[in-house]
């Protein structure tokens, strides 16, 4: 075997295709549910305030949850499903 050769594929059966489809479907469902969770966390974090010696200060955690959660889901969705159109799944969960 030379360095340019690739090893033969082992286990390329119908079960491996079913397993691959199941993992991709699970990734799509996690992306969709992640959009719902990030949206709920952002909405619930809006009224959070901190009482300090200078008065009441609003905590900008809703913005942090929304931006960080969306960035994580936009990174995760295409890798978990294997398609670039999967970035729409977290958005669909967000709008639910």
PDB file of C-alpha atoms in Angstrom:
ATOM      1  CA  UNK A   1       0.000   0.000   0.000  1.00  0.00           C
ATOM      2  CA  UNK A   2       1.429   3.376  -0.939  1.00  0.00           C
ATOM      3  CA  UNK A   3       0.894   6.636   0.878  1.00  0.00           C
ATOM      4  CA  UNK A   4      -1.652   7.877  -1.666  1.00  0.00           C
ATOM      5  CA  UNK A   5      -3.926   4.846  -1.334  1.00  0.00           C
ATOM      6  CA  UNK A   6      -6.956   4.929   0.900  1.00  0.00           C
ATOM      7  CA  UNK A   7      -7.897   1.895   2.926  1.00  0.00           C
ATOM      8  CA  UNK A   8     -10.936  -0.054   1.774  1.00  0.00           C
ATOM      9  CA  UNK A   9     -14.212   0.795   3.447  1.00  0.00           C
ATOM     10  CA  UNK A  10     -15.275  -1.742   5.999  1.00  0.00           C
ATOM     11  CA  UNK A  11     -18.880  -2.226   7.010  1.00  0.00           C
ATOM     12  CA  UNK A  12     -20.527  -0.300   4.171  1.00  0.00           C
ATOM     13  CA  UNK A  13     -23.851  -2.055   4.614  1.00  0.00           C
ATOM     14  CA  UNK A  14     -27.460  -1.039   4.853  1.00  0.00           C
ATOM     15  CA  UNK A  15     -27.140  -0.894   8.650  1.00  0.00           C
ATOM     16  CA  UNK A  16     -24.386   1.700   8.466  1.00  0.00           C
ATOM     17  CA  UNK A  17     -26.548   3.850   6.168  1.00  0.00           C
ATOM     18  CA  UNK A  18     -29.469   3.527   8.583  1.00  0.00           C
ATOM     19  CA  UNK A  19     -27.205   4.403  11.491  1.00  0.00           C
ATOM     20  CA  UNK A  20     -25.844   7.425   9.634  1.00  0.00           C
ATOM     21  CA  UNK A  21     -29.367   8.610   8.858  1.00  0.00           C
ATOM     22  CA  UNK A  22     -30.379   8.119  12.496  1.00  0.00           C
ATOM     23  CA  UNK A  23     -27.429  10.171  13.757  1.00  0.00           C
ATOM     24  CA  UNK A  24     -28.200  12.940  11.258  1.00  0.00           C
ATOM     25  CA  UNK A  25     -31.856  12.952  12.303  1.00  0.00           C
ATOM     26  CA  UNK A  26     -30.851  13.112  15.963  1.00  0.00           C
ATOM     27  CA  UNK A  27     -28.561  16.048  15.154  1.00  0.00           C
ATOM     28  CA  UNK A  28     -31.434  17.814  13.405  1.00  0.00           C
ATOM     29  CA  UNK A  29     -33.732  17.284  16.387  1.00  0.00           C
ATOM     30  CA  UNK A  30     -31.082  18.531  18.819  1.00  0.00           C
ATOM     31  CA  UNK A  31     -30.579  21.633  16.652  1.00  0.00           C
ATOM     32  CA  UNK A  32     -34.305  22.290  16.542  1.00  0.00           C
ATOM     33  CA  UNK A  33     -34.694  21.783  20.291  1.00  0.00           C
ATOM     34  CA  UNK A  34     -31.611  23.903  20.906  1.00  0.00           C
ATOM     35  CA  UNK A  35     -33.271  26.806  19.129  1.00  0.00           C
ATOM     36  CA  UNK A  36     -36.274  26.493  21.443  1.00  0.00           C
ATOM     37  CA  UNK A  37     -34.059  26.319  24.551  1.00  0.00           C
ATOM     38  CA  UNK A  38     -31.922  29.311  23.545  1.00  0.00           C
ATOM     39  CA  UNK A  39     -35.021  31.405  22.779  1.00  0.00           C
ATOM     40  CA  UNK A  40     -36.624  30.464  26.103  1.00  0.00           C
ATOM     41  CA  UNK A  41     -33.432  31.230  28.041  1.00  0.00           C
ATOM     42  CA  UNK A  42     -33.123  34.613  26.348  1.00  0.00           C
ATOM     43  CA  UNK A  43     -36.744  35.521  27.055  1.00  0.00           C
ATOM     44  CA  UNK A  44     -36.562  34.406  30.674  1.00  0.00           C
ATOM     45  CA  UNK A  45     -33.316  36.325  31.272  1.00  0.00           C
ATOM     46  CA  UNK A  46     -34.705  39.709  30.156  1.00  0.00           C
ATOM     47  CA  UNK A  47     -36.094  40.807  33.559  1.00  0.00           C
ATOM     48  CA  UNK A  48     -32.994  39.814  35.572  1.00  0.00           C
ATOM     49  CA  UNK A  49     -31.648  42.711  37.607  1.00  0.00           C
ATOM     50  CA  UNK A  50     -28.987  43.158  40.257  1.00  0.00           C
ATOM     51  CA  UNK A  51     -29.452  45.392  43.272  1.00  0.00           C
ATOM     52  CA  UNK A  52     -26.205  47.278  43.913  1.00  0.00           C
ATOM     53  CA  UNK A  53     -25.214  50.165  46.143  1.00  0.00           C
ATOM     54  CA  UNK A  54     -25.777  52.510  43.177  1.00  0.00           C
ATOM     55  CA  UNK A  55     -29.260  51.225  42.455  1.00  0.00           C
ATOM     56  CA  UNK A  56     -30.785  48.494  40.359  1.00  0.00           C
ATOM     57  CA  UNK A  57     -28.728  47.419  37.353  1.00  0.00           C
ATOM     58  CA  UNK A  58     -30.105  45.377  34.481  1.00  0.00           C
ATOM     59  CA  UNK A  59     -28.045  42.315  33.596  1.00  0.00           C
ATOM     60  CA  UNK A  60     -27.505  41.875  29.834  1.00  0.00           C
ATOM     61  CA  UNK A  61     -27.606  38.089  30.046  1.00  0.00           C
ATOM     62  CA  UNK A  62     -30.458  37.768  27.548  1.00  0.00           C
ATOM     63  CA  UNK A  63     -28.222  39.196  24.851  1.00  0.00           C
ATOM     64  CA  UNK A  64     -25.402  36.882  25.889  1.00  0.00           C
ATOM     65  CA  UNK A  65     -27.684  33.822  25.774  1.00  0.00           C
ATOM     66  CA  UNK A  66     -29.089  34.808  22.395  1.00  0.00           C
ATOM     67  CA  UNK A  67     -25.767  35.546  20.700  1.00  0.00           C
ATOM     68  CA  UNK A  68     -23.719  32.721  22.213  1.00  0.00           C
ATOM     69  CA  UNK A  69     -26.505  30.173  21.820  1.00  0.00           C
ATOM     70  CA  UNK A  70     -27.176  31.131  18.213  1.00  0.00           C
ATOM     71  CA  UNK A  71     -23.473  31.006  17.367  1.00  0.00           C
ATOM     72  CA  UNK A  72     -23.111  27.577  18.957  1.00  0.00           C
ATOM     73  CA  UNK A  73     -26.170  26.234  17.153  1.00  0.00           C
ATOM     74  CA  UNK A  74     -25.092  27.691  13.812  1.00  0.00           C
ATOM     75  CA  UNK A  75     -21.779  25.900  14.241  1.00  0.00           C
ATOM     76  CA  UNK A  76     -23.362  22.631  15.446  1.00  0.00           C
ATOM     77  CA  UNK A  77     -26.282  22.165  13.042  1.00  0.00           C
ATOM     78  CA  UNK A  78     -24.411  21.687   9.730  1.00  0.00           C
ATOM     79  CA  UNK A  79     -21.837  19.428  11.344  1.00  0.00           C
ATOM     80  CA  UNK A  80     -24.431  17.241  13.017  1.00  0.00           C
ATOM     81  CA  UNK A  81     -26.628  16.835   9.959  1.00  0.00           C
ATOM     82  CA  UNK A  82     -24.122  16.967   7.135  1.00  0.00           C
ATOM     83  CA  UNK A  83     -25.974  19.633   5.174  1.00  0.00           C
ATOM     84  CA  UNK A  84     -25.547  23.387   5.070  1.00  0.00           C
ATOM     85  CA  UNK A  85     -29.309  23.961   5.060  1.00  0.00           C
ATOM     86  CA  UNK A  86     -29.423  22.752   8.656  1.00  0.00           C
ATOM     87  CA  UNK A  87     -28.629  26.270   9.872  1.00  0.00           C
ATOM     88  CA  UNK A  88     -32.344  26.955   9.384  1.00  0.00           C
ATOM     89  CA  UNK A  89     -33.303  24.399  12.044  1.00  0.00           C
ATOM     90  CA  UNK A  90     -32.301  26.513  15.083  1.00  0.00           C
ATOM     91  CA  UNK A  91     -34.152  29.454  13.539  1.00  0.00           C
ATOM     92  CA  UNK A  92     -37.264  27.322  13.205  1.00  0.00           C
ATOM     93  CA  UNK A  93     -36.944  26.304  16.853  1.00  0.00           C
ATOM     94  CA  UNK A  94     -36.415  29.932  17.827  1.00  0.00           C
ATOM     95  CA  UNK A  95     -39.665  30.975  16.130  1.00  0.00           C
ATOM     96  CA  UNK A  96     -41.634  28.145  17.715  1.00  0.00           C
TER      97      UNK A  96
END
